[in-house]
């Protein structure tokens, strides 16, 4: 995948001027229409490892609207690898756009009840799945793991980001933020904004990936989940529309809208000192917006 399209765009409005901060956004969403944002970064070393070990099939995990599922199916197909998506929950009567796109990239599906899914999503292929799909290379949910973290660290190596005092990213599995922590300097503050409700175990998971105590310059914020994972309110979609009108930058309601909303709210609470240089990571995932009703968003 090419990174030529990625840019760093300034976000300027009354709040940034009033609080005397610089806010830029790293546009990973411009990288690719399907394998966008942080998805390729988390997948790249897994795919390389699978190919080097002679695998012909990948198996990975996600929900019916998972950006990771759509990206893994497309990327693997580009490398002529077969894919299996283990999907959380019973098979829906009508497949989501995500599942339809993944199927178009020749992904096969196995739908698991949530309790069974939760038991295998981070570990390995169960005997039941092995019997069904044979020898497969397993990528944990969301690309979680050392290889995913190693790839995510490359996000901040696309261009020189050392002059930023604050790096902010949305947090799902914790893989991307772990890579960001690993790639930043001691002078940089890192803020993760959780897209899920009350997931206080995330700190432990991030620490397990880093295999070292979390640095004091990292903070995980839980205040902007808008009801939980993939939940939203009219206030959030209104924010997305206003943000698009003023910046021409689309956000997704699952991750990046919550992150940007959080940044501006924290800015108003003087979380960022005057003269801070903030870099927000746009982690893509725009395909998830297609699950919203037509007309909710202006883009």
PDB file of N, CA and C in Angstrom, residues 203-283:
ATOM      1  N   UNK A 203      -5.704  -0.155  29.891  1.00  0.00           N
ATOM      2  CA  UNK A 203      -4.357   0.174  30.367  1.00  0.00           C
ATOM      3  C   UNK A 203      -3.507  -1.080  30.527  1.00  0.00           C
ATOM      4  N   UNK A 204      -4.115  -2.129  31.084  1.00  0.00           N
ATOM      5  CA  UNK A 204      -3.383  -3.391  31.275  1.00  0.00           C
ATOM      6  C   UNK A 204      -3.020  -4.014  29.936  1.00  0.00           C
ATOM      7  N   UNK A 205      -3.936  -3.932  28.962  1.00  0.00           N
ATOM      8  CA  UNK A 205      -3.663  -4.531  27.656  1.00  0.00           C
ATOM      9  C   UNK A 205      -2.562  -3.773  26.924  1.00  0.00           C
ATOM     10  N   UNK A 206      -2.595  -2.451  27.027  1.00  0.00           N
ATOM     11  CA  UNK A 206      -1.541  -1.641  26.402  1.00  0.00           C
ATOM     12  C   UNK A 206      -0.198  -1.947  27.055  1.00  0.00           C
ATOM     13  N   UNK A 207      -0.213  -2.056  28.362  1.00  0.00           N
ATOM     14  CA  UNK A 207       1.022  -2.364  29.088  1.00  0.00           C
ATOM     15  C   UNK A 207       1.557  -3.736  28.715  1.00  0.00           C
ATOM     16  N   UNK A 208       0.646  -4.696  28.502  1.00  0.00           N
ATOM     17  CA  UNK A 208       1.086  -6.044  28.127  1.00  0.00           C
ATOM     18  C   UNK A 208       1.748  -6.051  26.754  1.00  0.00           C
ATOM     19  N   UNK A 209       1.243  -5.224  25.838  1.00  0.00           N
ATOM     20  CA  UNK A 209       1.857  -5.130  24.522  1.00  0.00           C
ATOM     21  C   UNK A 209       3.238  -4.490  24.603  1.00  0.00           C
ATOM     22  N   UNK A 210       3.337  -3.424  25.376  1.00  0.00           N
ATOM     23  CA  UNK A 210       4.611  -2.724  25.502  1.00  0.00           C
ATOM     24  C   UNK A 210       5.620  -3.517  26.317  1.00  0.00           C
ATOM     25  N   UNK A 211       5.102  -4.417  27.155  1.00  0.00           N
ATOM     26  CA  UNK A 211       5.955  -5.233  28.029  1.00  0.00           C
ATOM     27  C   UNK A 211       6.812  -4.367  28.946  1.00  0.00           C
ATOM     28  N   UNK A 212       6.243  -3.243  29.342  1.00  0.00           N
ATOM     29  CA  UNK A 212       6.936  -2.312  30.230  1.00  0.00           C
ATOM     30  C   UNK A 212       5.881  -1.430  30.895  1.00  0.00           C
ATOM     31  N   UNK A 213       6.160  -0.861  32.051  1.00  0.00           N
ATOM     32  CA  UNK A 213       5.164   0.020  32.680  1.00  0.00           C
ATOM     33  C   UNK A 213       4.805   1.191  31.762  1.00  0.00           C
ATOM     34  N   UNK A 214       3.544   1.615  31.833  1.00  0.00           N
ATOM     35  CA  UNK A 214       3.102   2.735  31.001  1.00  0.00           C
ATOM     36  C   UNK A 214       3.826   4.013  31.427  1.00  0.00           C
ATOM     37  N   UNK A 215       4.292   4.796  30.456  1.00  0.00           N
ATOM     38  CA  UNK A 215       4.988   6.029  30.815  1.00  0.00           C
ATOM     39  C   UNK A 215       4.042   7.065  31.400  1.00  0.00           C
ATOM     40  N   UNK A 216       4.564   7.935  32.256  1.00  0.00           N
ATOM     41  CA  UNK A 216       3.752   8.974  32.870  1.00  0.00           C
ATOM     42  C   UNK A 216       3.227   9.982  31.874  1.00  0.00           C
ATOM     43  N   UNK A 217       3.813  10.019  30.680  1.00  0.00           N
ATOM     44  CA  UNK A 217       3.373  10.979  29.661  1.00  0.00           C
ATOM     45  C   UNK A 217       2.181  10.462  28.853  1.00  0.00           C
ATOM     46  N   UNK A 218       1.663   9.292  29.221  1.00  0.00           N
ATOM     47  CA  UNK A 218       0.495   8.726  28.543  1.00  0.00           C
ATOM     48  C   UNK A 218      -0.729   8.828  29.431  1.00  0.00           C
ATOM     49  N   UNK A 219      -1.854   9.216  28.818  1.00  0.00           N
ATOM     50  CA  UNK A 219      -3.117   9.245  29.547  1.00  0.00           C
ATOM     51  C   UNK A 219      -4.223   8.685  28.657  1.00  0.00           C
ATOM     52  N   UNK A 220      -5.040   7.816  29.223  1.00  0.00           N
ATOM     53  CA  UNK A 220      -6.178   7.243  28.513  1.00  0.00           C
ATOM     54  C   UNK A 220      -7.446   7.888  29.054  1.00  0.00           C
ATOM     55  N   UNK A 221      -8.240   8.495  28.176  1.00  0.00           N
ATOM     56  CA  UNK A 221      -9.442   9.230  28.565  1.00  0.00           C
ATOM     57  C   UNK A 221     -10.678   8.407  28.193  1.00  0.00           C
ATOM     58  N   UNK A 222     -11.615   8.288  29.123  1.00  0.00           N
ATOM     59  CA  UNK A 222     -12.801   7.442  28.937  1.00  0.00           C
ATOM     60  C   UNK A 222     -14.094   8.242  28.828  1.00  0.00           C
ATOM     61  N   UNK A 223     -14.004   9.540  28.645  1.00  0.00           N
ATOM     62  CA  UNK A 223     -15.181  10.413  28.768  1.00  0.00           C
ATOM     63  C   UNK A 223     -15.933  10.683  27.470  1.00  0.00           C
ATOM     64  N   UNK A 224     -15.510  10.115  26.351  1.00  0.00           N
ATOM     65  CA  UNK A 224     -16.104  10.508  25.070  1.00  0.00           C
ATOM     66  C   UNK A 224     -16.558   9.303  24.248  1.00  0.00           C
ATOM     67  N   UNK A 225     -17.142   8.322  24.908  1.00  0.00           N
ATOM     68  CA  UNK A 225     -17.591   7.108  24.211  1.00  0.00           C
ATOM     69  C   UNK A 225     -18.991   7.259  23.619  1.00  0.00           C
ATOM     70  N   UNK A 226     -19.753   8.272  24.053  1.00  0.00           N
ATOM     71  CA  UNK A 226     -21.113   8.532  23.548  1.00  0.00           C
ATOM     72  C   UNK A 226     -22.022   7.305  23.646  1.00  0.00           C
ATOM     73  N   UNK A 227     -21.877   6.596  24.748  1.00  0.00           N
ATOM     74  CA  UNK A 227     -22.766   5.462  24.990  1.00  0.00           C
ATOM     75  C   UNK A 227     -22.118   4.110  24.823  1.00  0.00           C
ATOM     76  N   UNK A 228     -20.955   4.054  24.191  1.00  0.00           N
ATOM     77  CA  UNK A 228     -20.263   2.778  24.013  1.00  0.00           C
ATOM     78  C   UNK A 228     -19.764   2.589  22.599  1.00  0.00           C
ATOM     79  N   UNK A 229     -19.175   1.422  22.354  1.00  0.00           N
ATOM     80  CA  UNK A 229     -18.581   1.133  21.051  1.00  0.00           C
ATOM     81  C   UNK A 229     -19.650   1.183  19.956  1.00  0.00           C
ATOM     82  N   UNK A 230     -19.369   1.941  18.899  1.00  0.00           N
ATOM     83  CA  UNK A 230     -20.271   2.111  17.751  1.00  0.00           C
ATOM     84  C   UNK A 230     -21.600   2.750  18.132  1.00  0.00           C
ATOM     85  N   UNK A 231     -21.642   3.394  19.309  1.00  0.00           N
ATOM     86  CA  UNK A 231     -22.822   4.157  19.704  1.00  0.00           C
ATOM     87  C   UNK A 231     -22.592   5.630  19.352  1.00  0.00           C
ATOM     88  N   UNK A 232     -23.692   6.338  19.190  1.00  0.00           N
ATOM     89  CA  UNK A 232     -23.564   7.762  18.870  1.00  0.00           C
ATOM     90  C   UNK A 232     -24.837   8.476  19.304  1.00  0.00           C
ATOM     91  N   UNK A 233     -24.764   9.787  19.336  1.00  0.00           N
ATOM     92  CA  UNK A 233     -25.914  10.620  19.686  1.00  0.00           C
ATOM     93  C   UNK A 233     -26.061  11.693  18.611  1.00  0.00           C
ATOM     94  N   UNK A 234     -27.211  12.385  18.568  1.00  0.00           N
ATOM     95  CA  UNK A 234     -27.346  13.502  17.631  1.00  0.00           C
ATOM     96  C   UNK A 234     -26.267  14.560  17.821  1.00  0.00           C
ATOM     97  N   UNK A 235     -25.790  14.734  19.044  1.00  0.00           N
ATOM     98  CA  UNK A 235     -24.731  15.718  19.298  1.00  0.00           C
ATOM     99  C   UNK A 235     -23.446  15.329  18.567  1.00  0.00           C
ATOM    100  N   UNK A 236     -23.157  14.039  18.527  1.00  0.00           N
ATOM    101  CA  UNK A 236     -21.927  13.592  17.857  1.00  0.00           C
ATOM    102  C   UNK A 236     -22.041  13.758  16.347  1.00  0.00           C
ATOM    103  N   UNK A 237     -23.163  13.351  15.754  1.00  0.00           N
ATOM    104  CA  UNK A 237     -23.301  13.491  14.300  1.00  0.00           C
ATOM    105  C   UNK A 237     -23.377  14.960  13.888  1.00  0.00           C
ATOM    106  N   UNK A 238     -23.960  15.789  14.757  1.00  0.00           N
ATOM    107  CA  UNK A 238     -23.978  17.236  14.469  1.00  0.00           C
ATOM    108  C   UNK A 238     -22.565  17.790  14.490  1.00  0.00           C
ATOM    109  N   UNK A 239     -21.760  17.330  15.440  1.00  0.00           N
ATOM    110  CA  UNK A 239     -20.352  17.737  15.495  1.00  0.00           C
ATOM    111  C   UNK A 239     -19.616  17.313  14.226  1.00  0.00           C
ATOM    112  N   UNK A 240     -19.864  16.090  13.752  1.00  0.00           N
ATOM    113  CA  UNK A 240     -19.218  15.592  12.541  1.00  0.00           C
ATOM    114  C   UNK A 240     -19.560  16.478  11.339  1.00  0.00           C
ATOM    115  N   UNK A 241     -20.822  16.869  11.228  1.00  0.00           N
ATOM    116  CA  UNK A 241     -21.258  17.713  10.109  1.00  0.00           C
ATOM    117  C   UNK A 241     -20.635  19.105  10.185  1.00  0.00           C
ATOM    118  N   UNK A 242     -20.611  19.669  11.379  1.00  0.00           N
ATOM    119  CA  UNK A 242     -20.002  20.998  11.553  1.00  0.00           C
ATOM    120  C   UNK A 242     -18.513  20.946  11.251  1.00  0.00           C
ATOM    121  N   UNK A 243     -17.851  19.900  11.748  1.00  0.00           N
ATOM    122  CA  UNK A 243     -16.415  19.743  11.513  1.00  0.00           C
ATOM    123  C   UNK A 243     -16.126  19.632  10.020  1.00  0.00           C
ATOM    124  N   UNK A 244     -16.971  18.877   9.309  1.00  0.00           N
ATOM    125  CA  UNK A 244     -16.776  18.732   7.869  1.00  0.00           C
ATOM    126  C   UNK A 244     -16.989  20.068   7.144  1.00  0.00           C
ATOM    127  N   UNK A 245     -18.002  20.822   7.542  1.00  0.00           N
ATOM    128  CA  UNK A 245     -18.279  22.123   6.917  1.00  0.00           C
ATOM    129  C   UNK A 245     -17.079  23.068   7.065  1.00  0.00           C
ATOM    130  N   UNK A 246     -16.430  23.026   8.237  1.00  0.00           N
ATOM    131  CA  UNK A 246     -15.354  23.985   8.509  1.00  0.00           C
ATOM    132  C   UNK A 246     -13.979  23.517   8.050  1.00  0.00           C
ATOM    133  N   UNK A 247     -13.792  22.198   7.878  1.00  0.00           N
ATOM    134  CA  UNK A 247     -12.458  21.675   7.542  1.00  0.00           C
ATOM    135  C   UNK A 247     -12.418  20.877   6.250  1.00  0.00           C
ATOM    136  N   UNK A 248     -13.582  20.410   5.776  1.00  0.00           N
ATOM    137  CA  UNK A 248     -13.674  19.496   4.633  1.00  0.00           C
ATOM    138  C   UNK A 248     -13.019  18.143   4.938  1.00  0.00           C
ATOM    139  N   UNK A 249     -12.979  17.797   6.213  1.00  0.00           N
ATOM    140  CA  UNK A 249     -12.394  16.516   6.635  1.00  0.00           C
ATOM    141  C   UNK A 249     -13.512  15.621   7.175  1.00  0.00           C
ATOM    142  N   UNK A 250     -13.748  14.458   6.557  1.00  0.00           N
ATOM    143  CA  UNK A 250     -14.774  13.544   7.077  1.00  0.00           C
ATOM    144  C   UNK A 250     -14.241  12.746   8.264  1.00  0.00           C
ATOM    145  N   UNK A 251     -15.093  12.498   9.225  1.00  0.00           N
ATOM    146  CA  UNK A 251     -14.761  11.675  10.380  1.00  0.00           C
ATOM    147  C   UNK A 251     -15.689  10.462  10.406  1.00  0.00           C
ATOM    148  N   UNK A 252     -15.309   9.426  11.144  1.00  0.00           N
ATOM    149  CA  UNK A 252     -16.218   8.294  11.329  1.00  0.00           C
ATOM    150  C   UNK A 252     -16.771   8.346  12.741  1.00  0.00           C
ATOM    151  N   UNK A 253     -18.007   7.873  12.906  1.00  0.00           N
ATOM    152  CA  UNK A 253     -18.680   8.023  14.197  1.00  0.00           C
ATOM    153  C   UNK A 253     -18.177   7.046  15.252  1.00  0.00           C
ATOM    154  N   UNK A 254     -17.472   5.982  14.835  1.00  0.00           N
ATOM    155  CA  UNK A 254     -17.017   4.965  15.786  1.00  0.00           C
ATOM    156  C   UNK A 254     -15.765   5.422  16.540  1.00  0.00           C
ATOM    157  N   UNK A 255     -14.821   6.020  15.813  1.00  0.00           N
ATOM    158  CA  UNK A 255     -13.532   6.363  16.420  1.00  0.00           C
ATOM    159  C   UNK A 255     -13.173   7.848  16.321  1.00  0.00           C
ATOM    160  N   UNK A 256     -12.966   8.333  15.096  1.00  0.00           N
ATOM    161  CA  UNK A 256     -12.319   9.633  14.949  1.00  0.00           C
ATOM    162  C   UNK A 256     -13.196  10.811  15.354  1.00  0.00           C
ATOM    163  N   UNK A 257     -14.516  10.694  15.208  1.00  0.00           N
ATOM    164  CA  UNK A 257     -15.390  11.780  15.658  1.00  0.00           C
ATOM    165  C   UNK A 257     -15.311  11.927  17.173  1.00  0.00           C
ATOM    166  N   UNK A 258     -15.278  10.801  17.870  1.00  0.00           N
ATOM    167  CA  UNK A 258     -15.160  10.842  19.328  1.00  0.00           C
ATOM    168  C   UNK A 258     -13.817  11.432  19.741  1.00  0.00           C
ATOM    169  N   UNK A 259     -12.775  11.082  18.998  1.00  0.00           N
ATOM    170  CA  UNK A 259     -11.460  11.645  19.292  1.00  0.00           C
ATOM    171  C   UNK A 259     -11.446  13.156  19.118  1.00  0.00           C
ATOM    172  N   UNK A 260     -11.952  13.644  17.964  1.00  0.00           N
ATOM    173  CA  UNK A 260     -11.911  15.081  17.712  1.00  0.00           C
ATOM    174  C   UNK A 260     -12.817  15.845  18.665  1.00  0.00           C
ATOM    175  N   UNK A 261     -13.985  15.294  18.961  1.00  0.00           N
ATOM    176  CA  UNK A 261     -14.868  15.920  19.945  1.00  0.00           C
ATOM    177  C   UNK A 261     -14.137  16.041  21.283  1.00  0.00           C
ATOM    178  N   UNK A 262     -13.457  14.959  21.657  1.00  0.00           N
ATOM    179  CA  UNK A 262     -12.705  14.954  22.903  1.00  0.00           C
ATOM    180  C   UNK A 262     -11.597  15.980  22.921  1.00  0.00           C
ATOM    181  N   UNK A 263     -10.895  16.118  21.807  1.00  0.00           N
ATOM    182  CA  UNK A 263      -9.810  17.093  21.737  1.00  0.00           C
ATOM    183  C   UNK A 263     -10.327  18.499  21.998  1.00  0.00           C
ATOM    184  N   UNK A 264     -11.431  18.872  21.349  1.00  0.00           N
ATOM    185  CA  UNK A 264     -11.958  20.225  21.523  1.00  0.00           C
ATOM    186  C   UNK A 264     -12.513  20.437  22.933  1.00  0.00           C
ATOM    187  N   UNK A 265     -13.134  19.393  23.488  1.00  0.00           N
ATOM    188  CA  UNK A 265     -13.638  19.531  24.847  1.00  0.00           C
ATOM    189  C   UNK A 265     -12.485  19.663  25.837  1.00  0.00           C
ATOM    190  N   UNK A 266     -11.453  18.867  25.661  1.00  0.00           N
ATOM    191  CA  UNK A 266     -10.270  18.958  26.522  1.00  0.00           C
ATOM    192  C   UNK A 266      -9.565  20.300  26.349  1.00  0.00           C
ATOM    193  N   UNK A 267      -9.571  20.806  25.130  1.00  0.00           N
ATOM    194  CA  UNK A 267      -8.980  22.112  24.856  1.00  0.00           C
ATOM    195  C   UNK A 267      -9.691  23.190  25.680  1.00  0.00           C
ATOM    196  N   UNK A 268     -11.020  23.093  25.708  1.00  0.00           N
ATOM    197  CA  UNK A 268     -11.804  24.055  26.477  1.00  0.00           C
ATOM    198  C   UNK A 268     -11.557  23.963  27.966  1.00  0.00           C
ATOM    199  N   UNK A 269     -11.103  22.791  28.431  1.00  0.00           N
ATOM    200  CA  UNK A 269     -10.804  22.589  29.854  1.00  0.00           C
ATOM    201  C   UNK A 269      -9.332  22.830  30.170  1.00  0.00           C
ATOM    202  N   UNK A 270      -8.597  23.406  29.201  1.00  0.00           N
ATOM    203  CA  UNK A 270      -7.168  23.739  29.370  1.00  0.00           C
ATOM    204  C   UNK A 270      -6.301  22.506  29.635  1.00  0.00           C
ATOM    205  N   UNK A 271      -6.712  21.385  29.064  1.00  0.00           N
ATOM    206  CA  UNK A 271      -5.905  20.163  29.146  1.00  0.00           C
ATOM    207  C   UNK A 271      -4.574  20.350  28.417  1.00  0.00           C
ATOM    208  N   UNK A 272      -4.621  21.082  27.300  1.00  0.00           N
ATOM    209  CA  UNK A 272      -3.422  21.367  26.513  1.00  0.00           C
ATOM    210  C   UNK A 272      -2.917  22.770  26.864  1.00  0.00           C
ATOM    211  N   UNK A 273      -1.693  22.902  27.349  1.00  0.00           N
ATOM    212  CA  UNK A 273      -1.171  24.232  27.698  1.00  0.00           C
ATOM    213  C   UNK A 273      -1.064  25.130  26.468  1.00  0.00           C
ATOM    214  N   UNK A 274      -1.069  26.463  26.668  1.00  0.00           N
ATOM    215  CA  UNK A 274      -0.855  27.382  25.547  1.00  0.00           C
ATOM    216  C   UNK A 274       0.442  27.047  24.816  1.00  0.00           C
ATOM    217  N   UNK A 275       0.407  27.208  23.506  1.00  0.00           N
ATOM    218  CA  UNK A 275       1.517  26.951  22.583  1.00  0.00           C
ATOM    219  C   UNK A 275       1.776  25.459  22.361  1.00  0.00           C
ATOM    220  N   UNK A 276       0.844  24.628  22.793  1.00  0.00           N
ATOM    221  CA  UNK A 276       0.968  23.200  22.475  1.00  0.00           C
ATOM    222  C   UNK A 276       0.862  22.993  20.972  1.00  0.00           C
ATOM    223  N   UNK A 277       1.575  22.003  20.483  1.00  0.00           N
ATOM    224  CA  UNK A 277       1.452  21.571  19.083  1.00  0.00           C
ATOM    225  C   UNK A 277       0.881  20.157  19.109  1.00  0.00           C
ATOM    226  N   UNK A 278      -0.379  20.040  18.692  1.00  0.00           N
ATOM    227  CA  UNK A 278      -1.133  18.792  18.820  1.00  0.00           C
ATOM    228  C   UNK A 278      -1.252  18.114  17.462  1.00  0.00           C
ATOM    229  N   UNK A 279      -0.956  16.834  17.418  1.00  0.00           N
ATOM    230  CA  UNK A 279      -1.168  16.041  16.208  1.00  0.00           C
ATOM    231  C   UNK A 279      -2.220  14.979  16.506  1.00  0.00           C
ATOM    232  N   UNK A 280      -3.356  15.068  15.825  1.00  0.00           N
ATOM    233  CA  UNK A 280      -4.420  14.066  15.947  1.00  0.00           C
ATOM    234  C   UNK A 280      -4.265  13.051  14.819  1.00  0.00           C
ATOM    235  N   UNK A 281      -4.406  11.778  15.147  1.00  0.00           N
ATOM    236  CA  UNK A 281      -4.261  10.711  14.157  1.00  0.00           C
ATOM    237  C   UNK A 281      -5.636  10.344  13.604  1.00  0.00           C
ATOM    238  N   UNK A 282      -5.850  10.621  12.322  1.00  0.00           N
ATOM    239  CA  UNK A 282      -7.097  10.196  11.668  1.00  0.00           C
ATOM    240  C   UNK A 282      -6.924   8.747  11.240  1.00  0.00           C
ATOM    241  N   UNK A 283      -7.554   7.839  11.956  1.00  0.00           N
ATOM    242  CA  UNK A 283      -7.330   6.412  11.735  1.00  0.00           C
ATOM    243  C   UNK A 283      -8.250   5.798  10.692  1.00  0.00           C
TER     244      UNK A 283
END
